[in-house]
XYZ file of N, CA and C in Angstrom:
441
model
N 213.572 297.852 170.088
C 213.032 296.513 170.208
C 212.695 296.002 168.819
N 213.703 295.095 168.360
C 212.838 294.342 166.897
C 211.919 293.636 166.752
N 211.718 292.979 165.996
C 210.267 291.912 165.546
C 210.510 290.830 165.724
N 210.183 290.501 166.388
C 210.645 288.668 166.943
C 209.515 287.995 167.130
N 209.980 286.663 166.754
C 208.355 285.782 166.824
C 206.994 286.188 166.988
N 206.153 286.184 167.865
C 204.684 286.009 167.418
C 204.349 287.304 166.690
N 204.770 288.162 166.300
C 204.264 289.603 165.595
C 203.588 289.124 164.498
N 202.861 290.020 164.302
C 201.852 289.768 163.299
C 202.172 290.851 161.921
N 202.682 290.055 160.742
C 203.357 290.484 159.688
C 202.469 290.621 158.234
N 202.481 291.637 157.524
C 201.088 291.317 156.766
C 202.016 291.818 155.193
N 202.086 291.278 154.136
C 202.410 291.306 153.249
C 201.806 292.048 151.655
N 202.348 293.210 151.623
C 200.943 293.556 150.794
C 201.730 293.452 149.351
N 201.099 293.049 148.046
C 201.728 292.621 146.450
C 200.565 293.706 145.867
N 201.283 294.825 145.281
C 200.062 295.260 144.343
C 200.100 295.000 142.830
N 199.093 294.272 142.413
C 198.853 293.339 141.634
C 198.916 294.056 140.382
N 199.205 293.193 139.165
C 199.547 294.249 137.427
C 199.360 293.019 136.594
N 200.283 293.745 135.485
C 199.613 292.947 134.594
C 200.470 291.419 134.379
N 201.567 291.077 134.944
C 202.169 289.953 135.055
C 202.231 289.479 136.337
N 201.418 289.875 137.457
C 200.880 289.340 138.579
C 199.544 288.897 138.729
N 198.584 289.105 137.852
C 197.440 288.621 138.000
C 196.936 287.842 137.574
N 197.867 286.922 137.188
C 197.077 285.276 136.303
C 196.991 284.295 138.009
N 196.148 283.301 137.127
C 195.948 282.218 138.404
C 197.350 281.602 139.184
N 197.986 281.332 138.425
C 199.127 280.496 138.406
C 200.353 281.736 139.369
N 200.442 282.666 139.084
C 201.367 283.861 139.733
C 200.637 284.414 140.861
N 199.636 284.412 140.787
C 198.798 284.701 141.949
C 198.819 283.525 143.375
N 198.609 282.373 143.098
C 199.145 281.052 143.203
C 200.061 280.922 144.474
N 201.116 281.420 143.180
C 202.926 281.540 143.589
C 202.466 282.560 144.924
N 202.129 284.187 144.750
C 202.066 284.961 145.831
C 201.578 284.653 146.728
N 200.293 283.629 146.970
C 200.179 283.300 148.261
C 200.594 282.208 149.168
N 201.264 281.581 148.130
C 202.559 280.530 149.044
C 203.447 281.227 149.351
N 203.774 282.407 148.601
C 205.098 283.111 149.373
C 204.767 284.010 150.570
N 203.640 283.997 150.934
C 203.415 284.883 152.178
C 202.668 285.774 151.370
N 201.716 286.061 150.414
C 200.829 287.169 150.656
C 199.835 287.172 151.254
N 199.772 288.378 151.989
C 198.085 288.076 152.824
C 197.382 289.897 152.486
N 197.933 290.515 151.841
C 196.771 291.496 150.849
C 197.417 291.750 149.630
N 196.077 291.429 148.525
C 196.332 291.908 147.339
C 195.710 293.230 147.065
N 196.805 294.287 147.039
C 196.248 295.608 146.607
C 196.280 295.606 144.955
N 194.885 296.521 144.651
C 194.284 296.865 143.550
C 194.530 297.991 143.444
N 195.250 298.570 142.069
C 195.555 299.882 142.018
C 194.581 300.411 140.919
N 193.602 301.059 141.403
C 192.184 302.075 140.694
C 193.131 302.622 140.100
N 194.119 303.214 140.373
C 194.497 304.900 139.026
C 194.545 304.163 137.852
N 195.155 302.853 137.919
C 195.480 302.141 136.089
C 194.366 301.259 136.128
N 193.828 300.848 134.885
C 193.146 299.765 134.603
C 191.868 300.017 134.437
N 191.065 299.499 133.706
C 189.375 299.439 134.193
C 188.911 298.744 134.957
N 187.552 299.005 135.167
C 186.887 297.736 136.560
C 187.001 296.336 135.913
N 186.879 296.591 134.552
C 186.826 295.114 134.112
C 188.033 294.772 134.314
N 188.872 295.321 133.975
C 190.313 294.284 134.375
C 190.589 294.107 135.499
N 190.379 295.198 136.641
C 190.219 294.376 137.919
C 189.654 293.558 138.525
N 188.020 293.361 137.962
C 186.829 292.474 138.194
C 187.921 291.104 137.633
N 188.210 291.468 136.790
C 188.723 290.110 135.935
C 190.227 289.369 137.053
N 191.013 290.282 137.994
C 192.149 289.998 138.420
C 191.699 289.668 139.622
N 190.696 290.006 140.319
C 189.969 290.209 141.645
C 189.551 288.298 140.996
N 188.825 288.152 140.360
C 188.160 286.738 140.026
C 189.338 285.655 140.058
N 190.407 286.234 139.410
C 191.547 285.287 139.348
C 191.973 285.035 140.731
N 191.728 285.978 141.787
C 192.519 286.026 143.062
C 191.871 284.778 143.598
N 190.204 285.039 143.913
C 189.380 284.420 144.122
C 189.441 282.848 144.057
N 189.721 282.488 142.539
C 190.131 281.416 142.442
C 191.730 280.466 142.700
N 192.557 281.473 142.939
C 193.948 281.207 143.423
C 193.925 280.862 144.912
N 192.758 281.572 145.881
C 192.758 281.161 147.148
C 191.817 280.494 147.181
N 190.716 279.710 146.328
C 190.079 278.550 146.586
C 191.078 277.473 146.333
N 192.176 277.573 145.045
C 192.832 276.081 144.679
C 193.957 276.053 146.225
N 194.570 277.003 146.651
C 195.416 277.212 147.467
C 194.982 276.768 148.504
N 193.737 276.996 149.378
C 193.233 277.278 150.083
C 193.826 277.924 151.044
N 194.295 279.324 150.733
C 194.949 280.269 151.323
C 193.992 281.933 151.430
N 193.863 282.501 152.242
C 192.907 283.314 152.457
C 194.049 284.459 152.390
N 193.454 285.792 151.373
C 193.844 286.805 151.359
C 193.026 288.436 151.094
N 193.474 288.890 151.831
C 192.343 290.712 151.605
C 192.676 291.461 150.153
N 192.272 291.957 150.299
C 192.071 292.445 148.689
C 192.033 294.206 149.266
N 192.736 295.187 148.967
C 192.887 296.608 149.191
C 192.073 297.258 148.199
N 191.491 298.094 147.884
C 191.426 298.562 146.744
C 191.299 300.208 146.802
N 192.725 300.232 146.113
C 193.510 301.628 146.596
C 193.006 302.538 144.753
N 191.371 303.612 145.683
C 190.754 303.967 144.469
C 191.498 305.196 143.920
N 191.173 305.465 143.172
C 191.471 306.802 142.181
C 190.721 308.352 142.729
N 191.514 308.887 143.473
C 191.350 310.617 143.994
C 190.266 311.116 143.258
N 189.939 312.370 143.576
C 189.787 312.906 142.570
C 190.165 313.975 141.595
N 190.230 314.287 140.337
C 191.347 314.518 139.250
C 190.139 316.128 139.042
N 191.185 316.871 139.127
C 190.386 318.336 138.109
C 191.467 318.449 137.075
N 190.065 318.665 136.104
C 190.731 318.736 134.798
C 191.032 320.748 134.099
N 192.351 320.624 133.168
C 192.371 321.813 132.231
C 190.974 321.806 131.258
N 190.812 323.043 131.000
C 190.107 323.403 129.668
C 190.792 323.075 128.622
N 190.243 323.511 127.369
C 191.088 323.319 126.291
C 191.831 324.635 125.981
N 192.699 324.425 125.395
C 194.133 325.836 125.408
C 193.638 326.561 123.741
N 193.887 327.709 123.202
C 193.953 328.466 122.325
C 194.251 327.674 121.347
N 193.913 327.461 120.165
C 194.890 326.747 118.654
C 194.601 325.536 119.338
N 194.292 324.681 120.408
C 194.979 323.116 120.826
C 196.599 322.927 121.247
N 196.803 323.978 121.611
C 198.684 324.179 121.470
C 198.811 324.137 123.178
N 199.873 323.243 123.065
C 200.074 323.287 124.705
C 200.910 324.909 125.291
N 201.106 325.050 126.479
C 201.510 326.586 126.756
C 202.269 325.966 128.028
N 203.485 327.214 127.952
C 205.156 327.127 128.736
C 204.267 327.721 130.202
N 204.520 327.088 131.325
C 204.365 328.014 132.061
C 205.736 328.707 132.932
N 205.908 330.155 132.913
C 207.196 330.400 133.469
C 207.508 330.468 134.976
N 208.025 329.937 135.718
C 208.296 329.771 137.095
C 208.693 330.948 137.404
N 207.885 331.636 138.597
C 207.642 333.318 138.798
C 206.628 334.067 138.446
N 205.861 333.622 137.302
C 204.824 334.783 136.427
C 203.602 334.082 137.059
N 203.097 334.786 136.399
C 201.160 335.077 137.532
C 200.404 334.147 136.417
N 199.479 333.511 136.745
C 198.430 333.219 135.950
C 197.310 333.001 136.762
N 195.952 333.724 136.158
C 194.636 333.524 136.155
C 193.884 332.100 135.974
N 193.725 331.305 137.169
C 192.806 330.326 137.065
C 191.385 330.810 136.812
N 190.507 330.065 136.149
C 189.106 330.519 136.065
C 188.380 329.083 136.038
N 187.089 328.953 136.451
C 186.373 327.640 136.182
C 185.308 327.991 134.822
N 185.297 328.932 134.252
C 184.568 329.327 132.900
C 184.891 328.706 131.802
N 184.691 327.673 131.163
C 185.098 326.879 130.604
C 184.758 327.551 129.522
N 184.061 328.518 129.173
C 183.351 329.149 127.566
C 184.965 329.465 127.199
N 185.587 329.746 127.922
C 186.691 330.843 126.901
C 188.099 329.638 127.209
N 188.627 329.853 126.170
C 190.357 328.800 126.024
C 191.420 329.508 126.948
N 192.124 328.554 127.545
C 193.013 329.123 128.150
C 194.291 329.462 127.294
N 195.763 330.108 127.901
C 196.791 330.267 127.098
C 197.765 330.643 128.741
N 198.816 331.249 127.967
C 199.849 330.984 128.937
C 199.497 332.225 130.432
N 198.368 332.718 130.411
C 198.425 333.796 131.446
C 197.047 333.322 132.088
N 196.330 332.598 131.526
C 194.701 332.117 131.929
C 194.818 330.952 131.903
N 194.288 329.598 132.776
C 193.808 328.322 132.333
C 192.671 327.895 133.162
N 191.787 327.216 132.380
C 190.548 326.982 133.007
C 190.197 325.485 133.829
N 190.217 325.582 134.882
C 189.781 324.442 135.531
C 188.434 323.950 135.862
N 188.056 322.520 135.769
C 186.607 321.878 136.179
C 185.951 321.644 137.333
N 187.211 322.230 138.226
C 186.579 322.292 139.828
C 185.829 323.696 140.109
N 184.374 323.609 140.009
C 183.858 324.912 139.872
C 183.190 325.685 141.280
N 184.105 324.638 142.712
C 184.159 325.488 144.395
C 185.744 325.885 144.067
N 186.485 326.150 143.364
C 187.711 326.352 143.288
C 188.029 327.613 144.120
N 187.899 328.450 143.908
C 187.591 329.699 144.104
C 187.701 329.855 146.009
N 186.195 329.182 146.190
C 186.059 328.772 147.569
C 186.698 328.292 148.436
N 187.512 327.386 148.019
C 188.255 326.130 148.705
C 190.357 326.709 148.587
N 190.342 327.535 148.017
C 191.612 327.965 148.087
C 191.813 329.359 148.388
N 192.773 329.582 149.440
C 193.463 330.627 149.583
C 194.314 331.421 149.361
N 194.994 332.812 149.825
C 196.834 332.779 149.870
C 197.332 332.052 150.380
N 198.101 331.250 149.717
C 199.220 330.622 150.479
C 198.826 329.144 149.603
N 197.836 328.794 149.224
C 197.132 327.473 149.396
C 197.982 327.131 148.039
N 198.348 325.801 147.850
C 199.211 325.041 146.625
C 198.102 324.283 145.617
N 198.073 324.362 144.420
C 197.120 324.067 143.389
C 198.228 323.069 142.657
N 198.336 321.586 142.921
C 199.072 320.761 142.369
C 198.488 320.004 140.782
N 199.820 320.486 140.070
C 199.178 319.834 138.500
C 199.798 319.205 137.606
N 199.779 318.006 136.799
C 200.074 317.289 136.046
C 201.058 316.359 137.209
N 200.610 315.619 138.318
C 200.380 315.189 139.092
C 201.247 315.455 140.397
N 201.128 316.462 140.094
C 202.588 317.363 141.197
C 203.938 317.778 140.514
N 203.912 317.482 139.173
C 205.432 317.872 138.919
C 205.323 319.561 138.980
N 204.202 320.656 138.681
C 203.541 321.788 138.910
C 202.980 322.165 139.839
N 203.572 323.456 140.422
C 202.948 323.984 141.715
C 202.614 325.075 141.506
N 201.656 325.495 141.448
C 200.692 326.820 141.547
C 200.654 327.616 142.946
N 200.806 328.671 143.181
C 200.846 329.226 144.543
C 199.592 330.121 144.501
N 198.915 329.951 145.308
C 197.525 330.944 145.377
C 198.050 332.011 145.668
N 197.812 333.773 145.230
C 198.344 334.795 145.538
C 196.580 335.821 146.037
N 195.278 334.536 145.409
C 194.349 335.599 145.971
C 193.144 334.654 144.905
N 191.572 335.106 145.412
C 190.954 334.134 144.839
C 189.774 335.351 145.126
N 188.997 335.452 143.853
C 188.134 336.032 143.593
C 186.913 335.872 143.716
N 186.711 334.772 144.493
C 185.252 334.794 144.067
C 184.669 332.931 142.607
N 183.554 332.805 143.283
C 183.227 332.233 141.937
C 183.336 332.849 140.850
N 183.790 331.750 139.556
C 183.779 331.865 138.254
C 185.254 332.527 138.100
N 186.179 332.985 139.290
C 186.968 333.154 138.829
C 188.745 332.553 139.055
């Protein structure tokens, strides 16, 4: 069964940096937008405060009413810092030691993470995704806090 007349169709534009002036904003809601998503991972609040204001005023001159998404930012665990400052190969197959002990530098067999229930929250089997998934870590066993 397709979409035929009365369905209710909702248009979502996620907004940047050559979509968020008054005037282009404007344009999007004569063309059918009815949500402007806000993308948290890029930008600061101020530049969204600032694109969010522009919206604001694009659907007062318009007088076109639109929702606003605001698609926030996860949350991110971070590496320690590595031996020398030198980045490290990791080899697909070989073992490495996560730890949340931030006193000591990591290198290619140890790296230290800022999630410090780590330990807790992962199992065998469980996937530790990094540098935003292009890296997959396979849990083989979890020690305990601190390690």
């Amino acid at each position: 069964m397709g979409m035929t007349g009365g369905g209710i169709r909702v248009v979502v534009c996620t907004l940047g940096p050559k979509s968020r002036t008054v005037e282009v904003l404007e344009e999007l809601l004569r063309a059918g937008m009815s949500v402007a998503r806000f993308n948290f991972s890029h930008g600061s609040h101020d530049y969204h405060q600032e694109t969010l204001d522009n919206l604001r005023t694009a659907m007062s001159n318009t007088k076109i009413m639109c929702a606003a998404m605001l698609d926030t930012k996860g949350p991110e665990i971070r590496t320690g810092t590595l031996v020398g400052g030198k980045p490290v190969q990791l080899t697909a197959g070989h073992e490495v030691t996560i730890t949340t002990d931030y006193a000591m530098d990591g290198d290619e067999g140890t790296i230290t993470m800022s999630y410090k229930k780590l330990a807790e929250d992962v199992k065998p089997g469980s996937q530790i995704l990094c540098a935003d998934g292009s890296i997959v870590l396979v849990v083989r066993a979890s020690r305990g806090a601190g390690t």
